[in-house]
Amino acid sequence: MKLPEAFIRQMQGELGAQAPAFFSTYEEEGMAGLRVSLRRGWTPPEDFAPVPWCPAGFYVPQGLRMGKEPLHAAGAYYLQEPSAMAPAAALGVRPGMRVLDLCAAPGGKSTQIADLLGGQGILVANEIHPARARILLENVERMGVPNAVVCNETPARIAARFGPWFDAVLVDAPCSGEGMFRRDPEAVAQWSAEAPARCHERQMEILEDAARCLRGGGTLVYSTCTILERENRAVTDAFLAAHPEFRRESFLLPGPAGEVSGGQITLWPQVHGTDGFYICKLRKDGEA
């Protein structure tokens, strides 16, 4: 795989001596995964190893193309890269909660949240782009989610309409996508050196709207599929500096990560065996 030269230089600067191990992962095939629907009752074969941080998640053996199976069309499982299952696990969803997935397409995290709700409470799944919102709706329907509302709105309009109504908010923010380079050549082709700075500004705007939607004492999880500091820790650091009512909160990510004591983690392919991913859990002061 030919990586952008600007990306190579940036990662060499950020990783130093760890850079060779990081770049060697681009010669490997990324790990595929699926998450079993808790409503359909299907169990994967024994050679599907479990994903440690998601009880319903499994690694798909290399060579299998599970997207063509009738069981997929019937909603028995959702194809999802294992690291993408981690943000919903960190969110701490329980039955009966009011949950907002603010940047929800194509629906992997929304349908995972719906399983954790167990048909109780409400999920509002929002996507700003109309075509992607239709894909989100199709996946919510395919997975048989009974208690969800799918919206096609800007985060600002969602915040203005709902206000601090939600117990938990997930912001899986649009990003420059370096974590997907191993499995998505289009992400490599579309990348530019200017993208992280543009994404940073947009991510800050979305987090501001997300904060307006969360009740006192509620949980906000911010995640991206990039490994760049500009879009990860720099975003959450700036957000916390502007919002003293929020604080990072530790969470458990079973497996190679374990206890995330600082409330934030970057998943690295050369360390955790996943695609590159960032997760930060925030708690808002106050009570419901």
Tab-separated table of C-alpha atoms in Angstrom:
chain	number	residue	atom	x	y	z
A	1	MET	CA	0.000	0.000	0.000
A	2	LYS	CA	1.351	3.428	-0.967
A	3	LEU	CA	0.689	5.853	1.880
A	4	PRO	CA	0.635	9.669	1.477
A	5	GLU	CA	4.099	11.130	2.065
A	6	ALA	CA	2.742	13.827	4.377
A	7	PHE	CA	1.065	11.151	6.504
A	8	ILE	CA	4.303	9.141	6.702
A	9	ARG	CA	6.265	12.179	7.867
A	10	GLN	CA	3.627	13.091	10.431
A	11	MET	CA	3.484	9.614	11.946
A	12	GLN	CA	7.278	9.356	12.037
A	13	GLY	CA	7.287	12.577	14.041
A	14	GLU	CA	4.549	11.419	16.427
A	15	LEU	CA	5.729	7.817	16.936
A	16	GLY	CA	9.501	8.076	16.730
A	17	ALA	CA	11.088	4.663	17.345
A	18	GLN	CA	7.661	2.962	17.191
A	19	ALA	CA	7.023	4.125	13.627
A	20	PRO	CA	8.530	1.047	11.838
A	21	ALA	CA	6.272	-1.336	13.777
A	22	PHE	CA	3.279	0.859	12.996
A	23	PHE	CA	3.982	1.033	9.256
A	24	SER	CA	4.597	-2.727	9.066
A	25	THR	CA	0.913	-3.308	9.923
A	26	TYR	CA	-0.043	-1.906	6.512
A	27	GLU	CA	1.429	-5.039	4.991
A	28	GLU	CA	-1.106	-7.143	6.926
A	29	GLU	CA	-4.773	-7.745	6.287
A	30	GLY	CA	-7.041	-5.945	8.725
A	31	MET	CA	-9.179	-7.977	11.117
A	32	ALA	CA	-12.826	-8.307	10.094
A	33	GLY	CA	-15.567	-8.660	12.660
A	34	LEU	CA	-19.283	-9.070	13.154
A	35	ARG	CA	-21.662	-8.386	15.994
A	36	VAL	CA	-24.498	-10.823	16.611
A	37	SER	CA	-27.997	-9.424	17.024
A	38	LEU	CA	-29.369	-10.146	20.476
A	39	ARG	CA	-32.862	-10.344	18.972
A	40	ARG	CA	-32.268	-12.971	16.277
A	41	GLY	CA	-30.788	-15.852	18.250
A	42	TRP	CA	-28.049	-16.807	15.757
A	43	THR	CA	-24.761	-18.188	17.122
A	44	PRO	CA	-21.566	-18.034	15.007
A	45	PRO	CA	-19.405	-21.139	14.392
A	46	GLU	CA	-16.791	-22.103	16.985
A	47	ASP	CA	-13.871	-20.809	14.892
A	48	PHE	CA	-15.179	-17.223	15.263
A	49	ALA	CA	-13.064	-15.910	18.170
A	50	PRO	CA	-14.839	-13.521	20.589
A	51	VAL	CA	-14.036	-9.797	20.733
A	52	PRO	CA	-13.012	-9.168	24.380
A	53	TRP	CA	-14.751	-5.795	24.822
A	54	CYS	CA	-18.047	-6.760	23.156
A	55	PRO	CA	-19.873	-9.913	24.350
A	56	ALA	CA	-21.816	-10.071	21.072
A	57	GLY	CA	-18.749	-9.394	18.886
A	58	PHE	CA	-16.638	-11.952	17.009
A	59	TYR	CA	-13.620	-11.962	14.719
A	60	VAL	CA	-14.426	-13.293	11.245
A	61	PRO	CA	-11.854	-15.840	10.006
A	62	GLN	CA	-9.874	-14.536	7.061
A	63	GLY	CA	-11.290	-15.412	3.666
A	64	LEU	CA	-14.952	-15.469	4.705
A	65	ARG	CA	-17.283	-12.930	3.101
A	66	MET	CA	-20.170	-12.794	5.516
A	67	GLY	CA	-21.907	-9.877	3.803
A	68	LYS	CA	-23.345	-12.153	1.105
A	69	GLU	CA	-25.032	-14.562	3.498
A	70	PRO	CA	-28.864	-14.626	3.841
A	71	LEU	CA	-28.405	-14.366	7.603
A	72	HIS	CA	-26.829	-10.942	7.071
A	73	ALA	CA	-29.799	-9.738	5.046
A	74	ALA	CA	-32.098	-11.095	7.766
A	75	GLY	CA	-30.353	-9.032	10.445
A	76	ALA	CA	-28.768	-11.929	12.340
A	77	TYR	CA	-25.520	-9.966	12.570
A	78	TYR	CA	-23.922	-6.647	11.667
A	79	LEU	CA	-20.508	-6.537	9.978
A	80	GLN	CA	-18.337	-4.246	12.095
A	81	GLU	CA	-14.607	-3.834	12.611
A	82	PRO	CA	-13.810	-4.903	16.194
A	83	SER	CA	-12.400	-1.543	17.315
A	84	ALA	CA	-15.643	0.145	16.221
A	85	MET	CA	-17.495	-1.927	18.837
A	86	ALA	CA	-15.563	-0.250	21.661
A	87	PRO	CA	-17.227	3.215	21.851
A	88	ALA	CA	-20.700	1.841	22.596
A	89	ALA	CA	-19.144	-0.469	25.193
A	90	ALA	CA	-17.569	2.571	26.893
A	91	LEU	CA	-20.876	4.478	26.845
A	92	GLY	CA	-22.373	2.303	29.596
A	93	VAL	CA	-25.843	1.924	28.078
A	94	ARG	CA	-28.518	0.228	30.195
A	95	PRO	CA	-32.152	-0.633	29.431
A	96	GLY	CA	-34.486	2.317	29.833
A	97	MET	CA	-31.951	5.067	29.031
A	98	ARG	CA	-32.415	7.917	26.549
A	99	VAL	CA	-29.446	7.747	24.159
A	100	LEU	CA	-28.354	9.974	21.269
A	101	ASP	CA	-26.012	8.759	18.513
A	102	LEU	CA	-25.265	12.114	16.922
A	103	CYS	CA	-23.189	11.013	13.883
A	104	ALA	CA	-24.768	7.619	13.406
A	105	ALA	CA	-24.413	6.382	9.803
A	106	PRO	CA	-24.068	3.678	8.669
A	107	GLY	CA	-25.547	2.328	11.906
A	108	GLY	CA	-23.106	-0.097	13.502
A	109	LYS	CA	-22.887	1.741	16.803
A	110	SER	CA	-26.587	2.650	16.782
A	111	THR	CA	-27.689	-0.950	16.401
A	112	GLN	CA	-25.200	-1.978	19.099
A	113	ILE	CA	-26.663	0.647	21.445
A	114	ALA	CA	-30.151	-0.623	20.604
A	115	ASP	CA	-29.150	-4.141	21.643
A	116	LEU	CA	-27.849	-2.797	24.955
A	117	LEU	CA	-31.140	-0.937	25.512
A	118	GLY	CA	-32.995	-4.241	25.140
A	119	GLY	CA	-36.133	-2.668	23.693
A	120	GLN	CA	-36.495	-0.243	26.629
A	121	GLY	CA	-35.856	3.486	26.588
A	122	ILE	CA	-35.249	5.395	23.359
A	123	LEU	CA	-32.451	5.760	20.820
A	124	VAL	CA	-32.236	8.837	18.599
A	125	ALA	CA	-29.875	8.087	15.705
A	126	ASN	CA	-28.951	11.149	13.658
A	127	GLU	CA	-27.053	11.590	10.398
A	128	ILE	CA	-26.594	14.923	8.635
A	129	HIS	CA	-26.070	13.579	5.087
A	130	PRO	CA	-29.347	12.451	3.411
A	131	ALA	CA	-27.896	9.497	1.475
A	132	ARG	CA	-26.093	8.185	4.553
A	133	ALA	CA	-29.215	8.746	6.666
A	134	ARG	CA	-31.100	6.410	4.322
A	135	ILE	CA	-28.411	3.741	4.804
A	136	LEU	CA	-28.683	4.256	8.563
A	137	LEU	CA	-32.446	3.778	8.392
A	138	GLU	CA	-32.068	0.606	6.310
A	139	ASN	CA	-29.678	-0.914	8.854
A	140	VAL	CA	-31.855	0.033	11.823
A	141	GLU	CA	-34.789	-1.671	10.078
A	142	ARG	CA	-32.727	-4.695	9.000
A	143	MET	CA	-31.538	-5.257	12.568
A	144	GLY	CA	-35.107	-5.085	13.889
A	145	VAL	CA	-34.620	-2.157	16.278
A	146	PRO	CA	-38.012	-1.413	17.896
A	147	ASN	CA	-37.310	1.771	19.883
A	148	ALA	CA	-35.334	4.142	17.663
A	149	VAL	CA	-35.940	7.407	15.847
A	150	VAL	CA	-33.758	8.126	12.797
A	151	CYS	CA	-33.148	11.819	12.072
A	152	ASN	CA	-31.522	13.645	9.165
A	153	GLU	CA	-30.551	16.911	10.872
A	154	THR	CA	-27.594	19.099	11.768
A	155	PRO	CA	-26.234	18.569	15.293
A	156	ALA	CA	-27.174	22.178	16.073
A	157	ARG	CA	-30.839	21.579	15.233
A	158	ILE	CA	-30.865	18.368	17.280
A	159	ALA	CA	-29.452	20.280	20.254
A	160	ALA	CA	-31.942	23.137	19.843
A	161	ARG	CA	-34.899	20.754	19.688
A	162	PHE	CA	-34.004	18.282	22.473
A	163	GLY	CA	-31.848	20.271	24.881
A	164	PRO	CA	-30.287	18.409	27.866
A	165	TRP	CA	-32.636	15.434	27.593
A	166	PHE	CA	-30.330	12.475	27.012
A	167	ASP	CA	-28.689	10.178	29.565
A	168	ALA	CA	-25.868	9.304	27.161
A	169	VAL	CA	-24.543	10.797	23.920
A	170	LEU	CA	-22.171	9.193	21.435
A	171	VAL	CA	-20.176	11.370	19.038
A	172	ASP	CA	-18.374	9.127	16.569
A	173	ALA	CA	-17.084	12.182	14.776
A	174	PRO	CA	-16.299	12.563	11.085
A	175	CYS	CA	-12.522	12.482	10.767
A	176	SER	CA	-9.630	12.155	8.328
A	177	GLY	CA	-9.873	8.365	8.611
A	178	GLU	CA	-6.276	7.162	8.911
A	179	GLY	CA	-7.412	4.266	11.061
A	180	MET	CA	-9.231	2.805	8.059
A	181	PHE	CA	-6.271	2.892	5.657
A	182	ARG	CA	-5.626	-0.874	5.936
A	183	ARG	CA	-9.091	-1.841	4.709
A	184	ASP	CA	-10.294	1.162	2.711
A	185	PRO	CA	-8.157	2.312	-0.256
A	186	GLU	CA	-10.627	5.149	-0.852
A	187	ALA	CA	-9.730	6.619	2.555
A	188	VAL	CA	-6.083	6.706	1.438
A	189	ALA	CA	-6.948	8.322	-1.897
A	190	GLN	CA	-9.084	11.031	-0.294
A	191	TRP	CA	-6.599	11.959	2.451
A	192	SER	CA	-4.824	15.310	2.393
A	193	ALA	CA	-2.415	17.054	4.737
A	194	GLU	CA	-5.044	19.768	5.349
A	195	ALA	CA	-7.787	17.326	6.363
A	196	PRO	CA	-6.899	16.957	10.080
A	197	ALA	CA	-7.095	20.712	10.728
A	198	ARG	CA	-10.459	20.983	8.924
A	199	CYS	CA	-11.787	17.976	10.824
A	200	HIS	CA	-10.597	19.411	14.149
A	201	GLU	CA	-12.758	22.503	13.712
A	202	ARG	CA	-15.808	20.472	12.726
A	203	GLN	CA	-15.294	18.051	15.625
A	204	MET	CA	-15.200	20.933	18.096
A	205	GLU	CA	-18.503	22.246	16.722
A	206	ILE	CA	-20.169	18.843	17.010
A	207	LEU	CA	-18.944	18.361	20.590
A	208	GLU	CA	-20.411	21.742	21.548
A	209	ASP	CA	-23.815	20.641	20.240
A	210	ALA	CA	-23.479	17.240	21.905
A	211	ALA	CA	-22.805	18.881	25.277
A	212	ARG	CA	-26.084	20.785	24.981
A	213	CYS	CA	-27.971	17.508	24.592
A	214	LEU	CA	-26.658	15.810	27.736
A	215	ARG	CA	-28.349	15.962	31.131
A	216	GLY	CA	-26.463	16.528	34.345
A	217	GLY	CA	-24.654	13.381	35.434
A	218	GLY	CA	-24.828	11.959	31.905
A	219	THR	CA	-22.101	10.324	29.810
A	220	LEU	CA	-20.568	11.593	26.574
A	221	VAL	CA	-18.274	9.370	24.517
A	222	TYR	CA	-16.190	10.937	21.749
A	223	SER	CA	-14.537	8.631	19.227
A	224	THR	CA	-12.824	8.751	15.838
A	225	CYS	CA	-11.259	6.286	13.417
A	226	THR	CA	-8.074	8.337	13.222
A	227	ILE	CA	-4.847	8.079	15.210
A	228	LEU	CA	-3.779	11.714	14.882
A	229	GLU	CA	-3.468	13.790	18.058
A	230	ARG	CA	-4.935	16.831	16.268
A	231	GLU	CA	-8.332	15.145	16.021
A	232	ASN	CA	-8.231	13.170	19.237
A	233	ARG	CA	-6.608	14.363	22.461
A	234	ALA	CA	-6.262	17.909	21.140
A	235	VAL	CA	-10.025	18.012	20.566
A	236	THR	CA	-11.003	16.650	23.971
A	237	ASP	CA	-8.370	18.775	25.742
A	238	ALA	CA	-9.773	21.925	24.122
A	239	PHE	CA	-13.339	20.868	24.897
A	240	LEU	CA	-12.549	20.260	28.571
A	241	ALA	CA	-10.749	23.592	28.845
A	242	ALA	CA	-13.933	25.310	27.662
A	243	HIS	CA	-16.297	23.110	29.719
A	244	PRO	CA	-15.308	22.762	33.385
A	245	GLU	CA	-18.583	20.905	34.011
A	246	PHE	CA	-17.135	17.893	32.155
A	247	ARG	CA	-14.362	15.527	33.232
A	248	ARG	CA	-12.772	12.409	31.798
A	249	GLU	CA	-13.941	9.179	33.406
A	250	SER	CA	-12.151	5.827	33.540
A	251	PHE	CA	-13.743	2.838	31.858
A	252	LEU	CA	-13.033	-0.827	31.281
A	253	LEU	CA	-12.108	-2.151	27.857
A	254	PRO	CA	-11.488	-5.888	28.431
A	255	GLY	CA	-8.691	-7.494	26.474
A	256	PRO	CA	-5.421	-5.830	25.467
A	257	ALA	CA	-6.524	-2.396	26.738
A	258	GLY	CA	-7.952	-3.296	30.167
A	259	GLU	CA	-8.714	-0.480	32.581
A	260	VAL	CA	-8.540	2.873	30.766
A	261	SER	CA	-7.679	4.868	33.873
A	262	GLY	CA	-7.300	8.249	32.181
A	263	GLY	CA	-10.638	8.087	30.415
A	264	GLN	CA	-9.124	8.071	26.917
A	265	ILE	CA	-7.261	5.598	24.735
A	266	THR	CA	-5.863	5.300	21.236
A	267	LEU	CA	-6.082	1.798	19.818
A	268	TRP	CA	-3.047	1.039	17.629
A	269	PRO	CA	-2.779	-1.790	15.091
A	270	GLN	CA	0.780	-2.667	16.200
A	271	VAL	CA	-0.244	-2.740	19.886
A	272	HIS	CA	-3.879	-3.848	20.077
A	273	GLY	CA	-4.283	-5.696	16.764
A	274	THR	CA	-7.182	-3.461	15.699
A	275	ASP	CA	-7.682	-0.654	13.242
A	276	GLY	CA	-6.543	2.714	14.564
A	277	PHE	CA	-9.200	4.217	16.841
A	278	TYR	CA	-9.601	6.797	19.604
A	279	ILE	CA	-12.123	6.746	22.474
A	280	CYS	CA	-12.674	9.292	25.242
A	281	LYS	CA	-15.332	8.985	27.945
A	282	LEU	CA	-16.598	12.186	29.572
A	283	ARG	CA	-18.961	12.707	32.500
A	284	LYS	CA	-21.063	15.844	32.959
A	285	ASP	CA	-21.372	17.178	36.504
A	286	GLY	CA	-24.781	17.477	38.127
A	287	GLU	CA	-27.851	15.289	38.398
A	288	ALA	CA	-30.736	14.416	36.126
